[in-house]
Amino acid sequence: MNRVMILNGPNLNLLGVREPHIYGTTTLEQIRASCEAQAGRAGVKISFHQSNHEGALVDLIQSARQDADALIINPAGYSFTSIAILDALKALGKPIIELHISNIHARDKYHRHSVLSQAATAVICGLGPYGYVAAINAAAELITPTS
Ligand code: CA2
């Protein structure tokens, strides 16, 4: 079965708890549950992670070279700063979907330009928690194209 690693960056453990006007009321645990359900429908196996630490995210991206067939990453605040995560993504050699819950292009100037998008196969933003469901379908399609 194809394997999709889902990575969540700093502060996403606070989803549903703080700033619901921006990030909504859905918790990361609820998102994990919807990812598990969608993985079953899409016929892929997922691993789901969250870390507040840049190096831990780099380690997980490196492990995806052996442990995954595609990567979905919501890099959160590291989207706008992390050359270390960019380098790890560039070395992955597998489909990468960069995901944001909010529409980063409609945000303030600090949240508009992701330095990681150049390494992504595709970028999904602004769909809310449904973006994770869409990203799992897209990852399955990128691993095994149906058309
Ligand atoms: O929309 C997204 O998914 C973001 O990646 C979330 C990041 C933000 O820096 C990006 O611009 C867009 C921030 C995640 C912080 O999550 C929080 C959740 C609740 C309360 C506080 C922060």
Coordinates of N, CA, C and O and ligand atoms in Angstrom, one line a residue:
M1 N 0.8 -1.2 0.0 CA 0.0 0.0 0.0 C 0.9 1.3 0.0 O 1.9 1.3 0.7
N2 N 0.5 2.2 -0.8 CA 1.3 3.5 -0.8 C 1.2 4.2 0.5 O 0.1 4.2 1.1
R3 N 2.3 4.9 0.8 CA 2.4 5.5 2.1 C 2.5 7.1 2.0 O 3.4 7.5 1.2
V4 N 1.7 7.8 2.7 CA 1.8 9.2 2.7 C 2.1 9.7 4.1 O 1.4 9.4 5.1
M5 N 3.2 10.5 4.2 CA 3.5 11.1 5.5 C 2.9 12.5 5.5 O 3.0 13.3 4.6
I6 N 2.3 12.9 6.7 CA 1.7 14.2 6.9 C 2.4 14.9 8.0 O 2.4 14.3 9.1
L7 N 3.0 16.0 7.7 CA 3.7 16.8 8.7 C 3.1 18.1 9.0 O 2.6 18.8 8.1
N8 N 3.0 18.4 10.3 CA 2.4 19.7 10.8 C 3.5 20.4 11.6 O 4.1 19.8 12.5
G9 N 3.7 21.7 11.3 CA 4.7 22.5 11.9 C 4.2 23.2 13.2 O 3.2 22.8 13.8
P10 N 5.0 24.2 13.6 CA 4.8 24.8 14.9 C 3.5 25.4 15.2 O 2.9 26.1 14.3
N11 N 3.0 25.2 16.3 CA 1.7 25.8 16.9 C 0.5 25.2 16.3 O -0.6 25.5 16.8
L12 N 0.6 24.3 15.4 CA -0.6 23.6 14.9 C -1.3 22.7 15.9 O -2.4 22.4 15.7
N13 N -0.5 22.4 16.9 CA -1.2 21.7 18.1 C -2.2 22.5 18.8 O -3.0 22.0 19.6
L14 N -2.2 23.8 18.5 CA -3.2 24.8 19.1 C -4.4 24.9 18.3 O -5.3 25.7 18.7
L15 N -4.5 24.3 17.2 CA -5.7 24.4 16.3 C -7.0 24.1 17.1 O -7.0 23.1 17.9
G16 N -8.0 24.9 16.8 CA -9.2 24.7 17.5 C -9.3 25.3 18.9 O -10.4 25.3 19.5
V17 N -8.1 25.7 19.4 CA -8.1 26.2 20.8 C -7.9 27.7 20.8 O -8.5 28.4 21.7
R18 N -7.0 28.2 20.0 CA -6.7 29.6 19.9 C -7.0 30.2 18.5 O -7.0 29.4 17.5
E19 N -7.3 31.5 18.4 CA -7.5 32.2 17.2 C -8.4 31.4 16.2 O -8.1 31.3 15.0
P20 N -9.6 31.0 16.7 CA -10.5 30.3 15.8 C -11.0 31.2 14.6 O -11.4 30.6 13.6
H21 N -10.9 32.5 14.7 CA -11.4 33.4 13.6 C -10.5 33.2 12.4 O -10.9 33.5 11.3
I22 N -9.2 32.8 12.6 CA -8.3 32.6 11.5 C -8.2 31.1 11.1 O -8.3 30.8 9.9
Y23 N -8.1 30.3 12.1 CA -7.8 28.9 11.8 C -8.9 27.9 12.1 O -8.8 26.7 11.9
G24 N -10.1 28.5 12.5 CA -11.3 27.6 12.7 C -11.3 26.9 14.0 O -10.5 27.2 14.9
T25 N -12.3 26.1 14.2 CA -12.5 25.4 15.5 C -12.2 24.0 15.5 O -12.3 23.3 16.5
T26 N -11.7 23.5 14.4 CA -11.4 22.0 14.3 C -10.0 21.8 14.9 O -9.0 22.6 14.7
T27 N -9.9 20.8 15.8 CA -8.6 20.5 16.4 C -7.7 19.6 15.5 O -8.2 19.0 14.6
L28 N -6.4 19.6 15.8 CA -5.5 18.8 15.1 C -5.9 17.3 15.2 O -5.7 16.5 14.3
E29 N -6.4 16.9 16.4 CA -6.8 15.5 16.5 C -8.0 15.2 15.6 O -8.1 14.1 15.1
Q30 N -8.9 16.1 15.5 CA -10.1 15.9 14.5 C -9.6 15.8 13.1 O -10.0 15.0 12.3
I31 N -8.5 16.7 12.8 CA -8.0 16.6 11.4 C -7.3 15.2 11.2 O -7.4 14.6 10.2
R32 N -6.6 14.8 12.2 CA -5.9 13.5 12.1 C -7.0 12.4 11.8 O -6.8 11.5 11.0
A33 N -8.1 12.4 12.5 CA -9.2 11.4 12.3 C -9.7 11.5 10.9 O -10.0 10.5 10.3
S34 N -9.9 12.7 10.4 CA -10.5 12.8 9.0 C -9.4 12.4 8.0 O -9.8 11.8 7.0
C35 N -8.2 12.6 8.3 CA -7.1 12.0 7.4 C -7.1 10.5 7.4 O -7.0 9.9 6.4
E36 N -7.3 9.9 8.6 CA -7.3 8.4 8.7 C -8.5 7.9 7.8 O -8.4 6.9 7.1
A37 N -9.6 8.6 8.0 CA -10.8 8.1 7.2 C -10.6 8.3 5.7 O -11.0 7.4 4.9
Q38 N -10.0 9.4 5.3 CA -9.8 9.6 3.9 C -8.8 8.7 3.3 O -8.9 8.2 2.2
A39 N -7.7 8.4 4.1 CA -6.7 7.4 3.7 C -7.3 6.1 3.4 O -7.0 5.5 2.4
G40 N -8.3 5.7 4.2 CA -9.0 4.4 4.0 C -9.7 4.4 2.6 O -9.7 3.5 1.8
R41 N -10.4 5.6 2.4 CA -11.1 5.7 1.1 C -10.2 5.7 -0.1 O -10.5 5.2 -1.2
A42 N -9.0 6.4 0.1 CA -8.1 6.6 -1.0 C -7.2 5.4 -1.2 O -6.4 5.4 -2.2
G43 N -7.2 4.5 -0.3 CA -6.3 3.3 -0.4 C -4.9 3.6 -0.1 O -4.0 2.9 -0.7
V44 N -4.6 4.5 0.8 CA -3.2 4.8 1.2 C -3.1 4.6 2.7 O -4.1 4.7 3.4
K45 N -1.8 4.5 3.1 CA -1.5 4.4 4.6 C -0.9 5.7 4.9 O 0.0 6.2 4.3
I46 N -1.3 6.3 6.0 CA -0.7 7.6 6.4 C 0.0 7.5 7.8 O -0.3 6.6 8.6
S47 N 1.0 8.3 7.9 CA 1.6 8.6 9.2 C 1.4 10.1 9.4 O 1.5 10.9 8.5
F48 N 1.1 10.5 10.7 CA 0.7 11.9 11.0 C 1.5 12.4 12.1 O 1.6 11.8 13.2
H49 N 2.1 13.5 11.9 CA 3.1 14.1 12.9 C 2.9 15.6 13.1 O 2.5 16.3 12.1
Q50 N 3.2 16.1 14.3 CA 3.3 17.5 14.5 C 4.5 17.8 15.4 O 4.8 17.0 16.3
S51 N 5.3 18.8 15.0 CA 6.4 19.2 15.8 C 6.5 20.7 15.8 O 6.3 21.4 14.8
N52 N 7.0 21.2 17.0 CA 7.3 22.7 17.1 C 8.7 23.0 16.8 O 9.2 24.1 16.9
H53 N 9.5 21.9 16.4 CA 10.9 22.0 16.2 C 11.4 21.8 14.8 O 11.1 20.8 14.2
E54 N 12.2 22.8 14.3 CA 12.6 22.8 12.9 C 13.5 21.5 12.6 O 13.2 20.8 11.6
G55 N 14.4 21.2 13.5 CA 15.3 20.0 13.3 C 14.5 18.7 13.3 O 14.8 17.8 12.5
A56 N 13.5 18.6 14.2 CA 12.6 17.4 14.2 C 11.9 17.3 12.9 O 11.7 16.1 12.3
L57 N 11.4 18.4 12.3 CA 10.7 18.3 11.0 C 11.7 17.9 9.9 O 11.4 17.1 9.0
V58 N 13.0 18.4 10.0 CA 14.0 18.0 9.0 C 14.2 16.5 9.1 O 14.3 15.8 8.1
D59 N 14.4 16.0 10.3 CA 14.6 14.6 10.5 C 13.4 13.7 9.9 O 13.6 12.7 9.3
L60 N 12.2 14.2 10.1 CA 11.0 13.5 9.6 C 11.0 13.5 8.1 O 10.8 12.5 7.4
I61 N 11.4 14.7 7.5 CA 11.4 14.7 6.0 C 12.5 13.8 5.5 O 12.3 13.1 4.5
Q62 N 13.6 13.7 6.2 CA 14.7 12.8 5.8 C 14.2 11.4 5.9 O 14.5 10.5 5.0
S63 N 13.5 11.0 6.9 CA 13.0 9.7 7.1 C 12.0 9.3 6.0 O 11.8 8.1 5.7
A64 N 11.3 10.3 5.5 CA 10.3 10.1 4.4 C 11.0 9.5 3.2 O 10.3 8.9 2.3
R65 N 12.3 9.7 3.0 CA 13.0 9.1 1.9 C 12.9 7.6 1.9 O 12.8 7.0 0.8
Q66 N 12.8 7.0 3.1 CA 12.6 5.5 3.1 C 11.2 5.2 3.4 O 10.7 4.2 3.0
D67 N 10.5 6.0 4.2 CA 9.3 5.6 4.9 C 8.0 6.1 4.2 O 6.9 5.8 4.7
A68 N 8.1 6.8 3.1 CA 6.9 7.4 2.5 C 7.0 7.4 1.0 O 8.2 7.5 0.4
D69 N 5.9 7.5 0.3 CA 5.9 7.6 -1.2 C 5.5 9.0 -1.6 O 5.6 9.4 -2.7
A70 N 4.9 9.8 -0.6 CA 4.6 11.2 -0.9 C 4.5 11.9 0.5 O 4.3 11.2 1.5
L71 N 4.7 13.2 0.4 CA 4.7 14.0 1.7 C 3.7 15.1 1.6 O 3.6 15.8 0.5
I72 N 2.9 15.3 2.6 CA 2.1 16.4 2.8 C 2.6 17.2 3.9 O 2.8 16.6 5.0
I73 N 2.9 18.5 3.7 CA 3.4 19.3 4.8 C 2.7 20.6 5.0 O 2.6 21.4 4.0
N74 N 2.2 20.8 6.2 CA 1.8 22.2 6.6 C 2.9 22.7 7.5 O 3.0 22.4 8.7
P75 N 3.8 23.5 6.9 CA 5.0 23.9 7.6 C 4.8 25.1 8.6 O 5.7 25.5 9.3
A76 N 3.5 25.6 8.6 CA 3.1 26.7 9.5 C 4.2 27.8 9.4 O 4.6 28.2 8.3
G77 N 4.6 28.3 10.5 CA 5.5 29.5 10.5 C 6.8 29.3 9.8 O 7.4 30.2 9.3
Y78 N 7.3 28.0 9.7 CA 8.5 27.8 9.1 C 8.4 27.9 7.5 O 9.4 28.0 6.9
S79 N 7.2 28.1 7.0 CA 7.0 28.3 5.6 C 7.8 29.5 5.1 O 8.2 29.6 4.0
F80 N 7.9 30.5 6.0 CA 8.3 31.8 5.6 C 9.8 32.1 6.0 O 10.3 33.1 5.7
T81 N 10.4 31.1 6.6 CA 11.8 31.3 7.2 C 12.8 30.2 6.9 O 14.0 30.4 7.0
S82 N 12.3 28.9 6.7 CA 13.3 27.8 6.9 C 14.0 27.3 5.7 O 13.4 26.5 4.9
I83 N 15.2 27.7 5.5 CA 16.1 27.2 4.4 C 16.4 25.7 4.8 O 16.6 24.9 3.8
A84 N 16.5 25.4 6.0 CA 16.8 24.0 6.4 C 15.7 23.0 5.9 O 16.0 21.9 5.4
I85 N 14.5 23.4 6.1 CA 13.4 22.6 5.6 C 13.3 22.6 4.1 O 13.1 21.6 3.5
L86 N 13.6 23.7 3.5 CA 13.7 23.8 2.0 C 14.7 22.8 1.5 O 14.4 22.0 0.6
D87 N 15.9 22.8 2.1 CA 16.9 21.9 1.6 C 16.5 20.4 1.8 O 16.7 19.6 0.9
A88 N 15.8 20.1 2.9 CA 15.4 18.7 3.1 C 14.3 18.3 2.1 O 14.3 17.2 1.6
L89 N 13.4 19.3 1.8 CA 12.4 19.0 0.8 C 13.0 18.8 -0.6 O 12.6 17.8 -1.3
K90 N 14.0 19.6 -0.9 CA 14.6 19.5 -2.2 C 15.3 18.1 -2.4 O 15.4 17.6 -3.5
A91 N 15.8 17.5 -1.2 CA 16.5 16.3 -1.3 C 15.6 15.1 -1.3 O 16.0 13.9 -1.4
L92 N 14.3 15.3 -1.1 CA 13.3 14.2 -0.9 C 13.1 13.3 -2.2 O 13.1 12.1 -2.1
G93 N 13.0 14.0 -3.3 CA 12.8 13.2 -4.5 C 11.5 12.5 -4.7 O 11.4 11.5 -5.4
K94 N 10.4 13.0 -4.0 CA 9.1 12.3 -4.0 C 8.1 13.5 -4.1 O 8.4 14.6 -3.7
P95 N 6.8 13.2 -4.5 CA 5.8 14.2 -4.5 C 5.6 14.9 -3.2 O 5.6 14.2 -2.1
I96 N 5.6 16.2 -3.2 CA 5.4 17.0 -2.0 C 4.2 18.0 -2.2 O 4.2 18.7 -3.2
I97 N 3.3 17.9 -1.3 CA 2.1 18.9 -1.3 C 2.3 19.8 -0.1 O 2.3 19.3 1.1
E98 N 2.5 21.1 -0.4 CA 2.5 22.1 0.7 C 1.1 22.5 1.0 O 0.3 22.8 0.0
L99 N 0.7 22.5 2.2 CA -0.7 22.7 2.6 C -0.8 23.8 3.7 O 0.0 23.8 4.6
H100 N -1.7 24.7 3.4 CA -2.1 25.7 4.5 C -3.6 25.7 4.6 O -4.3 25.7 3.7
I101 N -4.0 25.8 5.9 CA -5.5 25.8 6.2 C -6.1 27.1 5.7 O -7.1 27.2 5.1
S102 N -5.3 28.2 6.0 CA -5.8 29.5 5.6 C -5.3 29.9 4.2 O -4.4 29.2 3.7
N103 N -5.9 30.9 3.6 CA -5.3 31.4 2.3 C -4.2 32.4 2.6 O -4.4 33.6 2.9
I104 N -3.0 31.9 2.5 CA -1.8 32.7 2.9 C -1.7 33.9 2.0 O -1.1 35.0 2.5
H105 N -2.2 33.9 0.8 CA -2.1 35.1 -0.1 C -3.1 36.2 0.4 O -2.9 37.3 -0.1
A106 N -4.0 35.9 1.2 CA -4.9 37.0 1.7 C -4.5 37.5 3.1 O -5.2 38.2 3.7
R107 N -3.3 37.0 3.6 CA -2.8 37.4 4.9 C -1.9 38.6 4.8 O -1.6 39.2 3.8
D108 N -1.4 39.0 6.0 CA -0.4 40.1 6.1 C 0.9 39.7 5.4 O 1.1 38.6 5.0
K109 N 1.8 40.7 5.3 CA 3.0 40.5 4.4 C 3.9 39.4 5.0 O 4.6 38.8 4.2
Y110 N 3.8 39.1 6.3 CA 4.7 38.1 6.8 C 4.2 36.7 6.4 O 5.0 35.7 6.5
H111 N 3.0 36.6 6.1 CA 2.4 35.2 5.9 C 2.1 35.0 4.4 O 1.3 34.1 4.0
R112 N 2.6 35.8 3.5 CA 2.2 35.7 2.1 C 3.2 34.9 1.2 O 2.7 34.3 0.3
H113 N 4.5 34.9 1.6 CA 5.4 34.3 0.7 C 6.1 33.1 1.3 O 6.9 33.3 2.2
S114 N 5.7 31.9 0.9 CA 6.4 30.7 1.4 C 7.7 30.4 0.6 O 7.6 30.3 -0.6
V115 N 8.8 30.3 1.4 CA 10.1 30.0 0.7 C 10.1 28.5 0.3 O 11.0 28.1 -0.4
L116 N 9.1 27.7 0.8 CA 9.2 26.3 0.6 C 8.4 25.9 -0.7 O 8.6 24.8 -1.2
S117 N 7.6 26.8 -1.2 CA 6.8 26.4 -2.4 C 7.6 26.0 -3.6 O 7.2 25.2 -4.4
Q118 N 8.8 26.5 -3.7 CA 9.7 26.2 -4.9 C 10.0 24.7 -4.9 O 10.4 24.2 -5.9
A119 N 10.0 24.1 -3.7 CA 10.3 22.6 -3.6 C 9.0 21.7 -3.7 O 9.1 20.5 -3.7
A120 N 7.9 22.4 -3.7 CA 6.6 21.6 -3.7 C 6.2 21.2 -5.1 O 6.3 22.0 -6.0
T121 N 5.6 20.0 -5.2 CA 4.9 19.6 -6.4 C 3.6 20.4 -6.6 O 3.3 20.8 -7.7
A122 N 2.9 20.7 -5.5 CA 1.7 21.4 -5.5 C 1.5 22.1 -4.2 O 2.1 21.7 -3.2
V123 N 0.6 23.2 -4.2 CA 0.3 23.9 -3.0 C -1.2 24.0 -2.9 O -1.9 24.4 -3.9
I124 N -1.7 23.7 -1.7 CA -3.1 23.8 -1.4 C -3.2 24.8 -0.3 O -2.6 24.7 0.8
C125 N -4.1 25.8 -0.4 CA -4.3 26.7 0.7 C -5.7 27.3 0.6 O -6.3 27.4 -0.4
G126 N -6.2 27.7 1.8 CA -7.5 28.4 1.9 C -8.7 27.5 2.0 O -9.9 28.0 2.0
L127 N -8.5 26.1 2.0 CA -9.7 25.2 2.0 C -10.1 24.8 3.4 O -11.0 24.0 3.6
G128 N -9.4 25.4 4.4 CA -9.7 25.0 5.8 C -9.2 23.5 6.0 O -8.4 23.0 5.2
P129 N -9.7 22.9 7.1 CA -9.3 21.5 7.3 C -9.6 20.5 6.2 O -8.9 19.5 6.0
Y130 N -10.5 20.9 5.3 CA -10.8 20.0 4.1 C -9.5 19.9 3.2 O -9.4 18.9 2.5
G131 N -8.6 20.9 3.3 CA -7.4 20.9 2.6 C -6.6 19.6 2.8 O -6.0 19.1 1.9
Y132 N -6.7 19.0 4.0 CA -6.0 17.8 4.3 C -6.6 16.6 3.5 O -5.9 15.7 3.0
V133 N -7.9 16.6 3.4 CA -8.6 15.6 2.7 C -8.3 15.7 1.2 O -7.9 14.7 0.5
A134 N -8.3 16.9 0.7 CA -7.9 17.1 -0.7 C -6.5 16.7 -1.0 O -6.2 16.1 -2.0
A135 N -5.6 17.0 0.0 CA -4.2 16.7 -0.2 C -3.9 15.2 -0.3 O -3.1 14.7 -1.0
I136 N -4.7 14.5 0.6 CA -4.5 13.0 0.5 C -4.9 12.4 -0.8 O -4.2 11.6 -1.4
N137 N -6.1 12.9 -1.4 CA -6.5 12.5 -2.7 C -5.4 12.9 -3.8 O -5.1 12.1 -4.6
A138 N -4.9 14.1 -3.6 CA -3.9 14.5 -4.6 C -2.6 13.7 -4.5 O -2.0 13.4 -5.5
A139 N -2.2 13.4 -3.3 CA -1.0 12.6 -3.1 C -1.2 11.2 -3.7 O -0.3 10.7 -4.4
A140 N -2.3 10.6 -3.5 CA -2.6 9.3 -4.0 C -2.5 9.3 -5.6 O -1.9 8.5 -6.2
E141 N -3.0 10.4 -6.1 CA -3.0 10.6 -7.6 C -1.6 10.8 -8.1 O -1.2 10.3 -9.1
L142 N -0.8 11.6 -7.3 CA 0.6 11.8 -7.8 C 1.4 10.6 -7.7 O 2.3 10.4 -8.5
I143 N 1.2 9.7 -6.7 CA 1.9 8.5 -6.6 C 1.5 7.5 -7.7 O 2.4 6.9 -8.3
T144 N 0.2 7.4 -7.9 CA -0.3 6.4 -8.9 C -1.3 7.2 -9.8 O -2.5 7.2 -9.5
P145 N -0.9 7.8 -10.9 CA -1.8 8.6 -11.7 C -2.9 7.6 -12.3 O -2.6 6.5 -12.7
T146 N -4.1 8.1 -12.3 CA -5.2 7.3 -12.8 C -5.5 7.8 -14.3 O -6.3 7.1 -14.9
S147 N -4.9 8.8 -14.7 CA -5.2 9.2 -16.1 C -3.9 9.9 -16.7 O -3.0 10.2 -16.0
Ligands
CA2_1 O1 -3.0 28.3 7.4 C1 -2.1 27.6 7.7 O2 -2.2 26.3 7.8 C2 -0.8 28.2 8.2 O3 0.3 27.3 7.7 C3 -0.8 28.3 9.7 C4 0.4 29.0 10.2 C5 0.6 30.3 9.6 O4 1.9 30.9 10.0 C6 0.6 30.2 8.1 O5 0.7 31.5 7.5 C7 -0.6 29.5 7.5 C8 0.3 29.2 11.7 C9 -0.1 28.1 12.5 C10 -0.4 28.5 13.9 O6 -1.5 27.8 14.3 C11 -2.2 28.3 15.4 C12 -3.4 27.8 15.6 C13 -4.1 28.2 16.7 C14 -3.7 29.3 17.4 C15 -2.4 29.9 17.1 C16 -1.7 29.4 16.1

